XYZ file of C-alpha atoms in Angstrom:
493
model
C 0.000 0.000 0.000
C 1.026 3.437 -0.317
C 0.881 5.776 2.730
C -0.351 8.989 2.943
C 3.297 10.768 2.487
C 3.732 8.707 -0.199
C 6.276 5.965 0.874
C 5.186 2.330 -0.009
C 4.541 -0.300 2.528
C 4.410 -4.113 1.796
C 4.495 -7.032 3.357
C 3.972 -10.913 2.719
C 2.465 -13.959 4.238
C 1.896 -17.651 3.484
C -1.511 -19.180 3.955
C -2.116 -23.105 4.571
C -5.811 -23.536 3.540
C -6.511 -27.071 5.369
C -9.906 -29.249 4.031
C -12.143 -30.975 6.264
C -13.285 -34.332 6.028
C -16.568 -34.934 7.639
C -16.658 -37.483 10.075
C -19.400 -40.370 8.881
C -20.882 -40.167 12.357
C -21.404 -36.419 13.499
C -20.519 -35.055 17.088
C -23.757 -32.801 17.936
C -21.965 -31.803 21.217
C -18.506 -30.818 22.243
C -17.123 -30.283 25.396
C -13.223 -29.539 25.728
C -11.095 -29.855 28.899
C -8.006 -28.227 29.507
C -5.886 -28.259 32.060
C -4.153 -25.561 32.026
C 0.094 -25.876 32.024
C -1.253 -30.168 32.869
C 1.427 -32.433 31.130
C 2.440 -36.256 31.451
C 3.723 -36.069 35.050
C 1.073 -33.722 36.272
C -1.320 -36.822 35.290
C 0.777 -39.438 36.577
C 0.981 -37.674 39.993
C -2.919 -37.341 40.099
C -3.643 -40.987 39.665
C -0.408 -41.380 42.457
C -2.362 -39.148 45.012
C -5.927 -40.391 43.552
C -5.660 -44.330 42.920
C -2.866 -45.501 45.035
C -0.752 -48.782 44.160
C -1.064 -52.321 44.956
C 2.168 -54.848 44.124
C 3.450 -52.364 41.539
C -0.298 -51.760 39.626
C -2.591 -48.909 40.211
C -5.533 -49.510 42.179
C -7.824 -47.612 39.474
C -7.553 -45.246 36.617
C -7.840 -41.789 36.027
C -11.355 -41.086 34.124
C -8.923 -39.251 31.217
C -6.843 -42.778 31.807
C -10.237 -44.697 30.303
C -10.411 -42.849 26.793
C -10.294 -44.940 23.607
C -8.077 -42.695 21.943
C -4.793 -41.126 23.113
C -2.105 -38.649 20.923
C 0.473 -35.754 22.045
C 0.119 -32.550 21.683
C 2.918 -30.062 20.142
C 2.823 -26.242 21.675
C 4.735 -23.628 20.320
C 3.649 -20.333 19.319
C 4.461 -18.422 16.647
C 7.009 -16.952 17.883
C 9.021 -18.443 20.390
C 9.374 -21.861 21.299
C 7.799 -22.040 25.087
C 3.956 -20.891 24.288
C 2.238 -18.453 26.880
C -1.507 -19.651 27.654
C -3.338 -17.060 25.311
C -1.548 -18.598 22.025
C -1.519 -22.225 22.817
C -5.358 -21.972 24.042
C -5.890 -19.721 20.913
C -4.872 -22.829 18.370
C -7.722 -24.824 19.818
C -10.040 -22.114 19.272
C -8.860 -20.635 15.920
C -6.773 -23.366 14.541
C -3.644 -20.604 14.002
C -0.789 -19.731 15.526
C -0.495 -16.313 17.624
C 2.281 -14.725 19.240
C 2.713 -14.621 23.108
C 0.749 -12.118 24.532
C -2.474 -12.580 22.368
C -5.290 -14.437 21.631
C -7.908 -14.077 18.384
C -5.732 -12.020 16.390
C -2.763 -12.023 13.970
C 0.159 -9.720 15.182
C 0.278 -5.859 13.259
C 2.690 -2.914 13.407
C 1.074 -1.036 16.427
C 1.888 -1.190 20.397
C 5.188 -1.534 22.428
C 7.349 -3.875 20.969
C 5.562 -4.097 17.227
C 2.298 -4.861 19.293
C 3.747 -6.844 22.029
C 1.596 -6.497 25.220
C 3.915 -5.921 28.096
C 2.016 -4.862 31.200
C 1.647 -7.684 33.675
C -1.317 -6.013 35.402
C -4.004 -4.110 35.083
C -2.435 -1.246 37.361
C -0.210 -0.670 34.085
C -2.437 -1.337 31.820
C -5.020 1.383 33.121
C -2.048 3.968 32.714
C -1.755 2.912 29.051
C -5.416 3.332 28.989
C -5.079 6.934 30.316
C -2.408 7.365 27.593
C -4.773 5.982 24.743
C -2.446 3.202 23.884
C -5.010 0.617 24.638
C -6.698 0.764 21.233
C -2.774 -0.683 19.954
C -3.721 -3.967 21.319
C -7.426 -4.261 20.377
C -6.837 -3.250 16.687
C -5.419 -6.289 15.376
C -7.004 -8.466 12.743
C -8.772 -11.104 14.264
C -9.213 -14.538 13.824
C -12.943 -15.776 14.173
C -12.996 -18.263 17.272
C -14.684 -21.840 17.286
C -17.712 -20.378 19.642
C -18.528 -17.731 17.046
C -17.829 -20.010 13.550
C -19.996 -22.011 15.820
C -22.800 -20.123 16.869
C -22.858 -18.371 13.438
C -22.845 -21.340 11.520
C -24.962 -23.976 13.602
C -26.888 -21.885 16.328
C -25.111 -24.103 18.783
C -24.987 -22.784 22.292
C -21.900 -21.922 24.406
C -20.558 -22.376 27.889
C -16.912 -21.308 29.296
C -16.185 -21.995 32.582
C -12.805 -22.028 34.738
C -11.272 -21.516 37.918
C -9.767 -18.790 37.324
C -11.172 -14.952 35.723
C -13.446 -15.420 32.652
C -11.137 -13.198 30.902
C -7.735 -15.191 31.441
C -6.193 -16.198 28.517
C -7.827 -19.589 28.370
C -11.790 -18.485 28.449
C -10.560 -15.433 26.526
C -9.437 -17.389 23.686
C -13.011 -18.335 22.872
C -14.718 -14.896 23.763
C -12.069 -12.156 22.995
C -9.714 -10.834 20.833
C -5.871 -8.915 21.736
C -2.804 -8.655 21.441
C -2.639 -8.076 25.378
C -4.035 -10.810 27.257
C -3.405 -9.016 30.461
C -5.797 -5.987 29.366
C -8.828 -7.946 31.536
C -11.308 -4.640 31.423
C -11.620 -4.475 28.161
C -11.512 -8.489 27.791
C -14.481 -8.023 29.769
C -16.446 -5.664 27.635
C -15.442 -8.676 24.864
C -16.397 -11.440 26.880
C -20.405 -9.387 27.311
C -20.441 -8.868 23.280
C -19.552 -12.656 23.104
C -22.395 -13.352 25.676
C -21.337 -17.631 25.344
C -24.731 -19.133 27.189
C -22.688 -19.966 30.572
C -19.935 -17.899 32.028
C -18.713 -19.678 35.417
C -15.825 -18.328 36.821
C -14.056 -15.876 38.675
C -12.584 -12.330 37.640
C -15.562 -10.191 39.280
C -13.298 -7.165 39.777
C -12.630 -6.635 35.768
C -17.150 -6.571 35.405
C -18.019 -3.905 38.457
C -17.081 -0.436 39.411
C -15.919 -0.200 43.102
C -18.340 -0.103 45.477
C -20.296 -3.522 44.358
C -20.961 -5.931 46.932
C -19.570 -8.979 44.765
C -16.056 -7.358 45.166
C -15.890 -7.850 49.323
C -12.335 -6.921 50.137
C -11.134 -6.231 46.732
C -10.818 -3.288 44.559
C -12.212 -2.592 41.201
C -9.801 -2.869 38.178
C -12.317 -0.770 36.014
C -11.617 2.904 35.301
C -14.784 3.412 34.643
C -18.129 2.720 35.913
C -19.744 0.522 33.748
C -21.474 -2.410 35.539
C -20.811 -4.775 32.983
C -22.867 -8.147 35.836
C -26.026 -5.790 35.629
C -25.938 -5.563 31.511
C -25.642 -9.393 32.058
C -28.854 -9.428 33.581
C -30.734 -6.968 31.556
C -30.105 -9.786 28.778
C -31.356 -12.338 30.786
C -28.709 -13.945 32.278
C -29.260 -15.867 36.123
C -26.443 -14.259 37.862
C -24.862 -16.619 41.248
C -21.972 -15.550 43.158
C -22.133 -19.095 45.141
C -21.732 -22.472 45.620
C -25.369 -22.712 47.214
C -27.001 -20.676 44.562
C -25.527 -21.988 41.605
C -26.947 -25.189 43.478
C -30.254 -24.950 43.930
C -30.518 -22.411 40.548
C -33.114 -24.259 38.068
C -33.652 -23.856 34.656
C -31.990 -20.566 33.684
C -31.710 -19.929 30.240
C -28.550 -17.860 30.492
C -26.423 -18.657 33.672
C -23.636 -16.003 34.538
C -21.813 -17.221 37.836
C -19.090 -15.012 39.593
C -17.546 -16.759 42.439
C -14.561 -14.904 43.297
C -12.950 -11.211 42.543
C -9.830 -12.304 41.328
C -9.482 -16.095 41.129
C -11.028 -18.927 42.714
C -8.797 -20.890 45.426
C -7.579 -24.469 44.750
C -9.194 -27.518 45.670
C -7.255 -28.504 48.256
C -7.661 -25.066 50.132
C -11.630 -25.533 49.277
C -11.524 -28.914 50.825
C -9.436 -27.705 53.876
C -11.605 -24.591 54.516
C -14.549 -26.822 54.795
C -12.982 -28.802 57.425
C -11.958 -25.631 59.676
C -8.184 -25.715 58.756
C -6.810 -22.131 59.684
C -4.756 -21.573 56.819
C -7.132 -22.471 54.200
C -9.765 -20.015 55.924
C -7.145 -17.082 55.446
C -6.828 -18.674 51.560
C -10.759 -18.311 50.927
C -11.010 -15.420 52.493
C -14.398 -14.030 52.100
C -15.343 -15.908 49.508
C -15.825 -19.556 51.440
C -18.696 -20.839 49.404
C -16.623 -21.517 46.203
C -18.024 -24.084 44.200
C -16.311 -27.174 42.795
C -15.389 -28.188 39.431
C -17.365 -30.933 39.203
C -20.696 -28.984 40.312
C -19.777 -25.937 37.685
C -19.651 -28.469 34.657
C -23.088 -30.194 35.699
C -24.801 -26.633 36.078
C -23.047 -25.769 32.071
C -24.208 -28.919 30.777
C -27.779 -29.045 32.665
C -28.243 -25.139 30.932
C -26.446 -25.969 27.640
C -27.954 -28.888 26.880
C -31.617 -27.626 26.081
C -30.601 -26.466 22.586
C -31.351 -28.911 19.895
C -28.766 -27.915 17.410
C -26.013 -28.874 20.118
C -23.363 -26.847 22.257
C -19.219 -26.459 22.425
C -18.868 -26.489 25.850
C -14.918 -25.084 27.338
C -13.768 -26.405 30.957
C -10.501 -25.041 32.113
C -8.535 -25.872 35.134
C -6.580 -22.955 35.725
C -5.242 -22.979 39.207
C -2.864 -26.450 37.896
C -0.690 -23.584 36.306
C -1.248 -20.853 38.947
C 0.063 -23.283 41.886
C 3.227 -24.898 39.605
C 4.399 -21.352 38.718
C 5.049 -20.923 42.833
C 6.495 -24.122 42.912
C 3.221 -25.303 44.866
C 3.050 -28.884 43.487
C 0.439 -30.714 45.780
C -2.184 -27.979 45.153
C -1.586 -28.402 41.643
C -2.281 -32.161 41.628
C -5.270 -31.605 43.564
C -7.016 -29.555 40.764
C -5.580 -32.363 38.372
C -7.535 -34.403 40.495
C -10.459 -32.103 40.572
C -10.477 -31.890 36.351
C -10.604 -35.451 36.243
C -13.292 -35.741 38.596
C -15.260 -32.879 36.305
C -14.214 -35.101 33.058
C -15.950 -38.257 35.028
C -19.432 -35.733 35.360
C -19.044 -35.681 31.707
C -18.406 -38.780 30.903
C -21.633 -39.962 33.041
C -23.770 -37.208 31.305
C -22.846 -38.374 27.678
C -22.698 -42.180 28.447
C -26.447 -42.958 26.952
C -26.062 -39.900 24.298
C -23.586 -41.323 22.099
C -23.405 -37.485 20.223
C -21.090 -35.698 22.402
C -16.977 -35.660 22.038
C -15.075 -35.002 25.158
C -11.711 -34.317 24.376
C -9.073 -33.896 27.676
C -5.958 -31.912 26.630
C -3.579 -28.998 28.272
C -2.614 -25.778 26.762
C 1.333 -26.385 27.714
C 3.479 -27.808 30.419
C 4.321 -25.513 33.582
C 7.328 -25.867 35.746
C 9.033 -29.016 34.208
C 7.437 -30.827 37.204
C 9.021 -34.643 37.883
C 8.130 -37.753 39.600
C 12.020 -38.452 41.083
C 10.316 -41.478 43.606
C 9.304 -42.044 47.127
C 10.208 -39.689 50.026
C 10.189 -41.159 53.207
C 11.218 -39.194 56.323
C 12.429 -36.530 54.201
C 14.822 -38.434 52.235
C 14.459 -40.386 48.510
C 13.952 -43.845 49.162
C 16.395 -45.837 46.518
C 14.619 -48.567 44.144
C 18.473 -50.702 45.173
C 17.677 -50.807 48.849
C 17.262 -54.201 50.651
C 13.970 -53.847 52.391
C 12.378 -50.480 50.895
C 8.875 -50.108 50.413
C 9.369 -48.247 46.994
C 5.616 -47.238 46.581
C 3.776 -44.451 48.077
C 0.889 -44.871 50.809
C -1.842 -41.967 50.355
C -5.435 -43.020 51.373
C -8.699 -42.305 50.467
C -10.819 -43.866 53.261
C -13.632 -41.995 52.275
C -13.552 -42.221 48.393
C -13.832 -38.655 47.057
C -10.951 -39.547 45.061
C -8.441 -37.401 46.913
C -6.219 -38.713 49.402
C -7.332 -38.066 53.267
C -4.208 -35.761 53.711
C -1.949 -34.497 51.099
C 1.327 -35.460 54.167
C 1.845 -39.247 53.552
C 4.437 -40.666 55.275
C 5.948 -42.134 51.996
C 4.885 -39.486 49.740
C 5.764 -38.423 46.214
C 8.591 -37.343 45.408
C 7.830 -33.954 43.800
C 11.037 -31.489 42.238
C 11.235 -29.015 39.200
C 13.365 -28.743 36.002
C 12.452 -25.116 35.427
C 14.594 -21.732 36.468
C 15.714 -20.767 39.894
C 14.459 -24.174 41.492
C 12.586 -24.120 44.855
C 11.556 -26.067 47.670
C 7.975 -27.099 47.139
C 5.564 -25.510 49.230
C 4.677 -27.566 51.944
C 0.788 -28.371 52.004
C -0.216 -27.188 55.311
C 1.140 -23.996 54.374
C -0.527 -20.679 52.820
C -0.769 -20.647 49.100
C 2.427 -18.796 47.833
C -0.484 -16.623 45.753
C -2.012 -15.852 48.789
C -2.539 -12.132 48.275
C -3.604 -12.931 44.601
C -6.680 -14.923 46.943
C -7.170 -12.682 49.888
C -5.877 -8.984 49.686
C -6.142 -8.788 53.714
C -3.630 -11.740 54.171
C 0.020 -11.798 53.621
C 3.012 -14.169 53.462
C 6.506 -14.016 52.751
C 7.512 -13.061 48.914
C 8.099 -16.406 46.932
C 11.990 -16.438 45.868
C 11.831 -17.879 42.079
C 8.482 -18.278 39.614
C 8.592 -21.831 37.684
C 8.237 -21.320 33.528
C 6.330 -22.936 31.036
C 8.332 -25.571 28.872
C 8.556 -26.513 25.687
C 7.639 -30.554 26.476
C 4.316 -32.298 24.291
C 1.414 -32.515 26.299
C -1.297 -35.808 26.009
C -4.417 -35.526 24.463
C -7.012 -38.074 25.046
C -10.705 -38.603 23.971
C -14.075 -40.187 23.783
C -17.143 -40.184 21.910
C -17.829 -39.464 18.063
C -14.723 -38.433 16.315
C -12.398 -39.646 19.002
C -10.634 -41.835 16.594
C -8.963 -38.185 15.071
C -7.277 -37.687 18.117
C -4.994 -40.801 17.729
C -1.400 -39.532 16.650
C 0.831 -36.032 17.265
C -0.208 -32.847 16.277
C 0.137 -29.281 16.043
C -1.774 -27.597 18.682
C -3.583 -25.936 15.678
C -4.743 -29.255 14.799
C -7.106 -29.581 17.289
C -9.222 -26.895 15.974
C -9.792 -29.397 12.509
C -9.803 -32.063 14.256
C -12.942 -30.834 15.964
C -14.297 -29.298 13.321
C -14.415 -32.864 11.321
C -15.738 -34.333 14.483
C -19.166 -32.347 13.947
C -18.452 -33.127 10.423
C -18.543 -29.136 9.650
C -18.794 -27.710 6.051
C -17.867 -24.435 4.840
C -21.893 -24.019 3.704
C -22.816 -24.180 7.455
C -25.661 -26.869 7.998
């Protein structure tokens, strides 16, 4: 093109235009689980905690373990080799690659950094705001998501839900488009055009002006005030804010649930705060009534599954990342443990359907987390030792699939292969993201942050079009792959 002074401005791309083969029998339903920064060890560990062994064989498999079909999962972005979470969660909803830092969009000219979104909060991003930068990262051409080819296409319904804020990369990446995934205000004003049929989540603090009773000890992180929860209900959405009334809700047509400012807590600290442990108290803070993963995805499906033409339904556990970047390891396999137990919902729902494909899946691998053995007494128990009990001894006396406390005496061995290695945090102790949870509490800073890596993940899955799902493939891959599942053409219906 030639600019307005008169100087000439080209540039060149390559475009892979993939066909679709329908699949003979059609999908009507999908519903995606990812596990956000969940690899190979992250699973192993689960069904360690979850399933115990017996004479060197588990004593049960994972629900993910039970799929018919099982592949890897390659993640780089498109430009660098370790993905961030808005890229590699963008290929499953676009079926492109994106740069790190955005989600829905192809990279331009404009922005720090050639478009590069730098600000790791929202505190800088509202100065960027004031500045009028902000319209740098929203400008980019975008890349029409899964939910809308969807909903365009097939008037199928959609439901995102996560533990973490409904404008993270990971729900953003079907409901939003940036180039600066950490620019959550004005994801939410994306995430209300989107309007998917269920939002469950956290994030409150990015939808209100201060002064809302949702945000109880936190601040706002609008600079405006727009009351983005109340347009939600002037369109008709059932809004809950808790475990008990997302419970006993019935048959809302839209269902918009906010259970937590920032992000909800992990499952262990859920579990513990029900049981009157101190330190998960301080973790919940005033938000004790958080629901469970496993209760979120039967509300979604209950509400989603009322439209005859079908639904794409997303499921993200987020906190699996959150707790490996603070080298919090235990926590993290808990809300393994917990998206398993949400796949097994699922699984139970879609058991006499025979139209629905589940697929299980991560975005990338966080912390280069590894399964070194059995501690005992502090100390690695060696496979060569005459007399060692080389297996670990968790129970589950009471069969909620977790183990009765995370402290076994032989325990699993749990250590990192990412920068400035750590201790793992015990436990018992307060969440190293504590004042990401509660804003009152504090604890001492944590001394290194674990990375992403570049490792495969697994994919597994179930149902009509599982058989796809059967080799290694681009993370872009899985976009087709799902596609063909519902046996999609390019006319629509």
């Amino acid at each position: 093109l030639t600019d307005s002074d008169g100087s000439v401005l080209s540039a060149e791309v390559n475009v892979e235009v993939l066909p679709i083969a329908p699949e003979p029998r059609a999908a009507k339903n999908i519903i995606l689980f990812i596990g956000d920064g969940m690899g190979v060890a992250q699973r192993t560990a689960a069904r360690i905690l979850s399933k115990g062994l017996t004479a060197g064989r588990f004593n049960g498999r994972l629900e993910m373990d039970t799929f018919e079909a099982n592949g890897f999962v390659m993640t780089p972005s498109r430009d660098s080799l370790v993905t961030d979470s808005s890229p590699s969660a963008a290929a499953y909803a676009t079926g492109n690659k994106g740069d790190n830092s955005g989600h829905g969009v192809f990279s331009d000219n404009t922005g720090p950094g050639g478009g590069r979104a730098t600000p790791r909060n929202n505190a800088a991003a509202a100065v960027m705001i004031q500045s009028g930068l902000v319209p740098t990262f929203v400008d980019n051409p975008r890349v029409e998501n899964i939910a809308e080819l969807l909903r365009r296409t097939r008037r199928m319904s959609i439901g995102l839900v996560s533990t973490f804020s409904l404008t993270d990369s990971t729900p953003g990446a079907f409901s939003s488009h940036t180039y600066g995934r950490y620019f959550n205000s004005q994801i939410a004003e994306q995430v209300f055009s989107s309007s998917p049929e269920v939002l469950l989540g956290a994030g409150t603090r990015y939808f209100v002006p201060n002064g809302n009773p949702l945000l109880g000890n936190f601040a706002s992180q609008r600079n405006d005030a727009r009351n983005i929860v109340e347009e939600f209900k002037q369109r008709g959405y059932t809004l809950v804010s808790t475990a008990a009334e997302l419970r006993s809700v019935k048959e809302p047509g839209k269902l918009l649930g906010l259970f937590h400012p920032a992000q909800m807590a992990s499952r262990l600290d859920r579990m513990e705060s029900r049981r009157g442990n101190a330190n998960a108290r301080t973790a919940v803070g005033q938000f004790p009534d958080q629901p469970d993963l496993e209760l979120m995805v039967e509300k979604a499906l209950d509400v989603l599954s009322r439209n005859r033409d079908g639904f794409f339904l997303m499921v993200e556990a987020a906190n699996i990342d959150r707790s490996l970047h603070r080298h919090d390891p235990v926590r993290a396999i808990y809300d393994t443990i917990e998206l398993d137990r949400a796949v097994g919902v699922a699984k139970r729902w879609a058991r006499s359907r025979n139209d629905t494909l589940i697929v299980v899946t991560g975005d990338h691998e966080t912390a280069g987390l590894v399964l070194p053995g059995v501690v005992e007494n502090g100390r690695l128990v060696s496979r060569f030792e005459a007399g060692s009990v080389g297996f670990t001894n968790y129970e589950d006396r009471d069969g909620d699939g977790f183990p009765d406390v995370p402290n076994a005496s032989r325990g699993l061995a749990l250590d990192f292969g990412t920068f400035g290695r750590a201790e793992p945090n015990p436990p018992d102790a307060l969440p190293r993201d504590l004042s990401d949870l509660n804003p009152d509490a504090s604890r001492e800073p944590v001394p290194t942050y674990g990375e992403h890596t570049a490792t495969d993940i697994f994919i597994a899955a179930s149902g009509p079009g599982s058989r796809l799902f059967t080799s290694v493939m681009d993370n872009t891959e899985v976009f087709f792959k799902m596609l063909q599942a519902l046996a999609w053409k390019s006319s629509g219906r």
